[in-house]
């Protein structure tokens, strides 16, 4: 088994990223995801589950951007860029 | 990859760039005040460009987004630290995640089936993250995903706050 791995390492000619590094990155990703962050059951959530949740989360963020753009396009059309209301909004944001 | 700015710095930078991008969009396109659909597209496009621009070329996803939208703005990006593009590498199929798969499953068939699932999910992720298909190894893809998700969250947070603020202003005008 290990000889197979070594020969694969030598054939690529590129420094191989360790599986440990990948595990660390996957666990960081897991901390970002609302679905998985609170699961205390075990720290052995499978990589495929983390990847699936990540894809779901990115899709939901994209949908939210879409919905917010819709809302903002309706709301902002009623506000003049030079009006005092616009200044209030700017100050609330920054 | 340069680490991301902290969340509040990111949001401040994002707002500045978003306002600028909105002005540029409006100037370039002369949007009719009543054209809600065009306005929505403009808001979305300018927010995306602003989010990418905050990272200033430090990540693959931000470069991919800027390249995708560069025709809308005729803007050339001049990032401070542009890493050289990686030399083209032949993508080799490697089973990467053996140690992550549960150790109790010793059966070869189960192991390769699980690895195939991970590969499939990774392929889906590549399509969701801008520039994902250009990233050769899983580690880069995951690092870029982490950065992209944090930036997206900050963008959504700012847009949500703006929507809430506009709601309040609109309500005050009615009263």
Short mmCIF file of C-alpha atoms in Angstrom, two decimals:
data_model
loop_
_atom_site.label_atom_id
_atom_site.label_comp_id
_atom_site.label_asym_id
_atom_site.label_seq_id
_atom_site.Cartn_x
_atom_site.Cartn_y
_atom_site.Cartn_z
CA UNK A 1 0.00 0.00 0.00
CA UNK A 2 2.66 2.51 1.02
CA UNK A 3 4.83 1.66 -1.98
CA UNK A 4 1.87 2.47 -4.24
CA UNK A 5 1.54 5.84 -2.56
CA UNK A 6 5.24 6.61 -2.86
CA UNK A 7 5.31 5.79 -6.55
CA UNK A 8 2.34 8.13 -7.07
CA UNK A 9 4.16 10.88 -5.22
CA UNK A 10 7.24 10.49 -7.34
CA UNK A 11 5.38 10.39 -10.63
CA UNK A 12 3.56 13.74 -10.22
CA UNK A 13 6.74 15.86 -9.95
CA UNK A 14 4.75 18.40 -7.89
CA UNK A 15 4.91 18.65 -4.08
CA UNK A 16 1.94 16.65 -2.89
CA UNK A 17 -0.42 18.39 -0.52
CA UNK A 18 -0.90 16.23 2.53
CA UNK A 19 -4.22 14.71 3.37
CA UNK A 20 -3.89 16.30 6.79
CA UNK A 21 -3.90 19.74 5.20
CA UNK A 22 -7.02 18.86 3.30
CA UNK A 23 -8.66 17.59 6.48
CA UNK A 24 -7.81 20.88 8.20
CA UNK A 25 -9.25 22.93 5.35
CA UNK A 26 -12.40 20.81 5.31
CA UNK A 27 -12.86 21.33 9.04
CA UNK A 28 -12.51 25.12 8.58
CA UNK A 29 -15.16 24.93 5.90
CA UNK A 30 -17.37 22.98 8.27
CA UNK A 31 -17.15 25.76 10.85
CA UNK A 32 -18.49 28.23 8.32
CA UNK A 33 -21.56 26.22 7.47
CA UNK A 34 -24.62 26.93 9.59
CA UNK A 35 -25.98 23.41 9.15
CA UNK A 36 -22.88 21.66 10.40
CA UNK A 37 -21.44 24.16 12.85
CA UNK A 38 -23.82 23.15 15.60
CA UNK A 39 -23.53 19.43 15.17
CA UNK A 40 -21.63 18.19 18.17
CA UNK A 41 -22.32 14.55 17.55
CA UNK A 42 -18.88 13.74 16.33
CA UNK A 43 -16.08 15.47 14.55
CA UNK A 44 -16.10 12.80 11.86
CA UNK A 45 -18.47 14.40 9.41
CA UNK A 46 -17.67 12.97 6.01
CA UNK A 47 -16.00 15.11 3.37
CA UNK A 48 -18.88 14.53 0.97
CA UNK A 49 -21.34 15.88 3.55
CA UNK A 50 -19.23 19.01 4.05
CA UNK A 51 -18.95 19.52 0.29
CA UNK A 52 -22.70 19.03 -0.15
CA UNK A 53 -23.52 21.52 2.60
CA UNK A 54 -21.05 23.99 1.14
CA UNK A 55 -22.70 23.79 -2.27
CA UNK A 56 -26.14 24.20 -0.66
CA UNK A 57 -24.95 27.18 1.35
CA UNK A 58 -23.39 28.92 -1.65
CA UNK A 59 -26.60 28.39 -3.63
CA UNK A 60 -28.67 29.84 -0.79
CA UNK A 61 -26.37 32.87 -0.58
CA UNK A 62 -26.73 33.43 -4.33
CA UNK A 63 -30.52 33.22 -3.98
CA UNK A 64 -30.43 35.71 -1.16
CA UNK A 65 -28.39 38.15 -3.27
CA UNK A 66 -30.99 37.75 -6.02
CA UNK A 67 -33.89 38.46 -3.62
CA UNK A 68 -32.13 41.39 -1.98
CA UNK A 69 -31.32 42.91 -5.37
CA UNK A 70 -35.03 42.65 -6.22
CA UNK A 71 -36.05 44.33 -3.00
CA UNK A 72 -33.44 47.04 -3.28
CA UNK A 73 -34.36 47.84 -6.86
CA UNK A 74 -37.92 48.55 -5.74
CA UNK A 75 -36.98 50.40 -2.57
CA UNK A 76 -34.21 52.53 -4.02
CA UNK A 77 -36.24 53.67 -7.00
CA UNK A 78 -38.28 55.76 -4.59
CA UNK A 79 -35.25 57.49 -3.09
CA UNK A 80 -33.40 60.28 -4.85
CA UNK A 81 -29.62 59.96 -4.76
CA UNK A 82 -29.20 63.53 -3.55
CA UNK A 83 -31.95 63.47 -0.99
CA UNK A 84 -31.43 63.56 2.77
CA UNK A 85 -32.85 60.02 2.92
CA UNK A 86 -30.00 58.74 0.80
CA UNK A 87 -27.52 60.45 3.13
CA UNK A 88 -29.13 58.73 6.10
CA UNK A 89 -28.84 55.36 4.41
CA UNK A 90 -25.20 55.97 3.56
CA UNK A 91 -24.39 56.89 7.13
CA UNK A 92 -26.16 53.79 8.43
CA UNK A 93 -24.08 51.57 6.19
CA UNK A 94 -20.61 52.93 6.81
CA UNK B 1 -3.24 33.89 -1.33
CA UNK B 2 -3.40 37.05 0.74
CA UNK B 3 -5.62 36.51 3.83
CA UNK B 4 -8.98 38.29 3.72
CA UNK B 5 -9.43 41.59 5.58
CA UNK B 6 -11.46 41.24 8.75
CA UNK B 7 -15.22 41.30 8.35
CA UNK B 8 -15.92 44.94 9.25
CA UNK B 9 -13.02 46.22 7.11
CA UNK B 10 -14.30 44.11 4.24
CA UNK B 11 -17.80 45.53 4.61
CA UNK B 12 -16.57 49.13 4.72
CA UNK B 13 -14.46 48.62 1.60
CA UNK B 14 -17.33 46.79 -0.06
CA UNK B 15 -19.78 49.66 0.53
CA UNK B 16 -17.33 52.23 -0.90
CA UNK B 17 -16.70 50.17 -4.01
CA UNK B 18 -20.34 49.30 -4.43
CA UNK B 19 -21.39 52.95 -4.41
CA UNK B 20 -18.67 53.69 -6.96
CA UNK B 21 -19.68 50.76 -9.16
CA UNK B 22 -23.35 51.81 -8.98
CA UNK B 23 -22.44 55.32 -10.11
CA UNK B 24 -20.34 53.93 -12.97
CA UNK B 25 -23.13 51.58 -14.03
CA UNK B 26 -25.72 54.33 -13.96
CA UNK B 27 -23.43 56.61 -15.91
CA UNK B 28 -22.64 53.97 -18.53
CA UNK B 29 -26.15 52.67 -18.98
CA UNK B 30 -28.40 55.69 -18.39
CA UNK B 31 -30.97 53.64 -16.57
CA UNK B 32 -34.53 54.84 -16.72
CA UNK B 33 -35.69 55.46 -13.18
CA UNK B 34 -38.74 53.28 -13.74
CA UNK B 35 -36.91 50.31 -15.22
CA UNK B 36 -36.98 48.02 -12.20
CA UNK B 37 -35.52 44.96 -13.94
CA UNK B 38 -32.55 46.88 -15.29
CA UNK B 39 -32.04 48.46 -11.89
CA UNK B 40 -32.04 45.06 -10.21
CA UNK B 41 -29.42 43.76 -12.65
CA UNK B 42 -27.32 46.83 -12.05
CA UNK B 43 -27.50 46.42 -8.28
CA UNK B 44 -26.55 42.78 -8.51
CA UNK B 45 -23.75 43.31 -11.00
CA UNK B 46 -22.22 46.23 -9.14
CA UNK B 47 -22.37 44.33 -5.83
CA UNK B 48 -20.58 41.36 -7.40
CA UNK B 49 -17.88 43.55 -8.88
CA UNK B 50 -17.45 45.42 -5.61
CA UNK B 51 -17.06 42.15 -3.68
CA UNK B 52 -14.42 40.90 -6.13
CA UNK B 53 -12.65 44.24 -6.18
CA UNK B 54 -12.20 44.31 -2.41
CA UNK B 55 -10.01 41.20 -2.69
CA UNK B 56 -8.06 43.08 -5.37
CA UNK B 57 -6.83 40.10 -7.37
CA UNK B 58 -5.51 38.21 -4.37
CA UNK B 59 -7.76 35.23 -5.05
CA UNK B 60 -8.59 33.23 -8.13
CA UNK B 61 -12.34 33.68 -7.65
CA UNK B 62 -12.04 37.48 -7.53
CA UNK B 63 -9.88 37.54 -10.67
CA UNK B 64 -12.40 35.30 -12.44
CA UNK B 65 -15.30 37.62 -11.51
CA UNK B 66 -13.41 40.75 -12.59
CA UNK B 67 -12.53 39.11 -15.91
CA UNK B 68 -16.15 38.06 -16.40
CA UNK B 69 -17.44 41.59 -15.87
CA UNK B 70 -14.61 43.64 -17.33
CA UNK B 71 -16.53 44.33 -20.53
CA UNK B 72 -19.33 46.00 -18.51
CA UNK B 73 -16.99 48.59 -17.11
CA UNK B 74 -13.94 48.85 -19.39
CA UNK B 75 -11.93 48.76 -16.18
CA UNK B 76 -8.45 47.39 -15.95
CA UNK B 77 -7.62 45.87 -12.62
CA UNK B 78 -4.28 46.75 -11.16
CA UNK B 79 -3.88 44.57 -8.13
CA UNK B 80 -0.98 45.33 -5.84
CA UNK B 81 0.28 41.79 -5.52
CA UNK B 82 -0.72 39.77 -8.54
CA UNK B 83 0.75 36.30 -8.20
CA UNK B 84 1.97 34.90 -11.52
CA UNK B 85 -0.50 32.51 -13.14
CA UNK B 86 0.34 28.93 -12.26
CA UNK B 87 2.00 26.94 -15.04
CA UNK B 88 -0.55 24.72 -16.78
CA UNK B 89 -0.62 21.34 -15.07
CA UNK B 90 -2.02 18.14 -16.36
CA UNK B 91 -4.91 17.31 -14.09
CA UNK B 92 -4.38 13.79 -12.83
CA UNK B 93 -7.14 11.80 -11.24
CA UNK B 94 -6.01 11.10 -7.69
CA UNK B 95 -7.99 9.61 -4.92
CA UNK B 96 -7.32 12.29 -2.28
CA UNK B 97 -9.65 11.74 0.56
CA UNK B 98 -8.88 8.20 1.75
CA UNK B 99 -8.11 9.31 5.33
CA UNK B 100 -11.27 11.37 5.61
CA UNK B 101 -13.49 8.43 4.72
CA UNK B 102 -14.60 6.50 7.83
CA UNK B 103 -11.90 3.99 8.78
CA UNK B 104 -14.37 1.26 9.66
CA UNK B 105 -15.12 0.76 5.97
CA UNK B 106 -12.24 -1.49 4.92
CA UNK B 107 -14.00 -2.89 1.90
CA UNK B 108 -12.32 -1.66 -1.32
CA UNK B 109 -15.59 -1.28 -3.13
CA UNK B 110 -17.03 1.01 -0.42
CA UNK B 111 -13.86 3.09 -0.35
CA UNK B 112 -13.79 3.72 -4.07
CA UNK B 113 -17.55 4.44 -4.10
CA UNK B 114 -17.08 7.05 -1.35
CA UNK B 115 -14.14 8.57 -3.21
CA UNK B 116 -16.30 8.80 -6.34
CA UNK B 117 -18.97 10.66 -4.34
CA UNK B 118 -16.36 13.14 -3.08
CA UNK B 119 -15.11 13.67 -6.63
CA UNK B 120 -18.66 14.33 -7.85
CA UNK B 121 -19.36 16.85 -5.09
CA UNK B 122 -16.02 18.53 -5.74
CA UNK B 123 -16.98 18.91 -9.40
CA UNK B 124 -20.26 20.59 -8.39
CA UNK B 125 -18.36 22.94 -6.08
CA UNK B 126 -15.98 23.88 -8.90
CA UNK B 127 -18.95 25.12 -10.91
CA UNK B 128 -20.29 27.24 -8.03
CA UNK B 129 -17.06 29.01 -7.12
CA UNK B 130 -15.99 31.50 -9.79
CA UNK B 131 -12.83 30.27 -11.48
CA UNK B 132 -13.28 26.89 -9.80
CA UNK B 133 -12.66 24.97 -12.96
CA UNK B 134 -9.20 26.52 -13.26
CA UNK B 135 -8.06 25.23 -9.88
CA UNK B 136 -6.01 22.12 -10.17
CA UNK B 137 -5.92 20.72 -6.68
CA UNK B 138 -8.53 20.28 -3.99
CA UNK B 139 -6.58 22.28 -1.41
CA UNK B 140 -6.67 25.45 -3.59
CA UNK B 141 -10.33 24.87 -4.35
CA UNK B 142 -11.19 24.60 -0.65
CA UNK B 143 -9.09 27.67 0.27
CA UNK B 144 -10.78 29.68 -2.47
CA UNK B 145 -14.18 28.39 -1.36
CA UNK B 146 -13.53 29.51 2.22
CA UNK B 147 -12.57 32.99 1.04
CA UNK B 148 -15.47 33.20 -1.41
CA UNK B 149 -18.07 32.11 1.18
CA UNK B 150 -16.81 34.69 3.71
CA UNK B 151 -16.94 37.44 1.09
CA UNK B 152 -20.42 36.41 -0.07
CA UNK B 153 -21.67 36.46 3.51
CA UNK B 154 -20.32 39.96 4.06
CA UNK B 155 -21.92 41.12 0.80
CA UNK B 156 -25.29 39.64 1.82
CA UNK B 157 -25.03 41.23 5.25
CA UNK B 158 -24.46 44.70 3.80
CA UNK B 159 -27.28 44.31 1.27
CA UNK B 160 -29.62 43.12 4.02
CA UNK B 161 -28.80 46.15 6.15
CA UNK B 162 -29.34 48.47 3.22
CA UNK B 163 -32.71 46.87 2.49
CA UNK B 164 -33.73 47.25 6.14
CA UNK B 165 -32.56 50.87 6.22
CA UNK B 166 -34.44 51.66 3.00
CA UNK B 167 -37.53 49.96 4.42
CA UNK B 168 -37.36 52.22 7.48
CA UNK B 169 -36.90 55.33 5.37
CA UNK B 170 -39.79 54.34 3.10
CA UNK B 171 -42.02 53.75 6.13
CA UNK B 172 -41.10 57.11 7.64
CA UNK B 173 -42.06 58.81 4.40
CA UNK B 174 -45.49 57.22 4.48
CA UNK B 175 -46.19 58.25 8.08
#
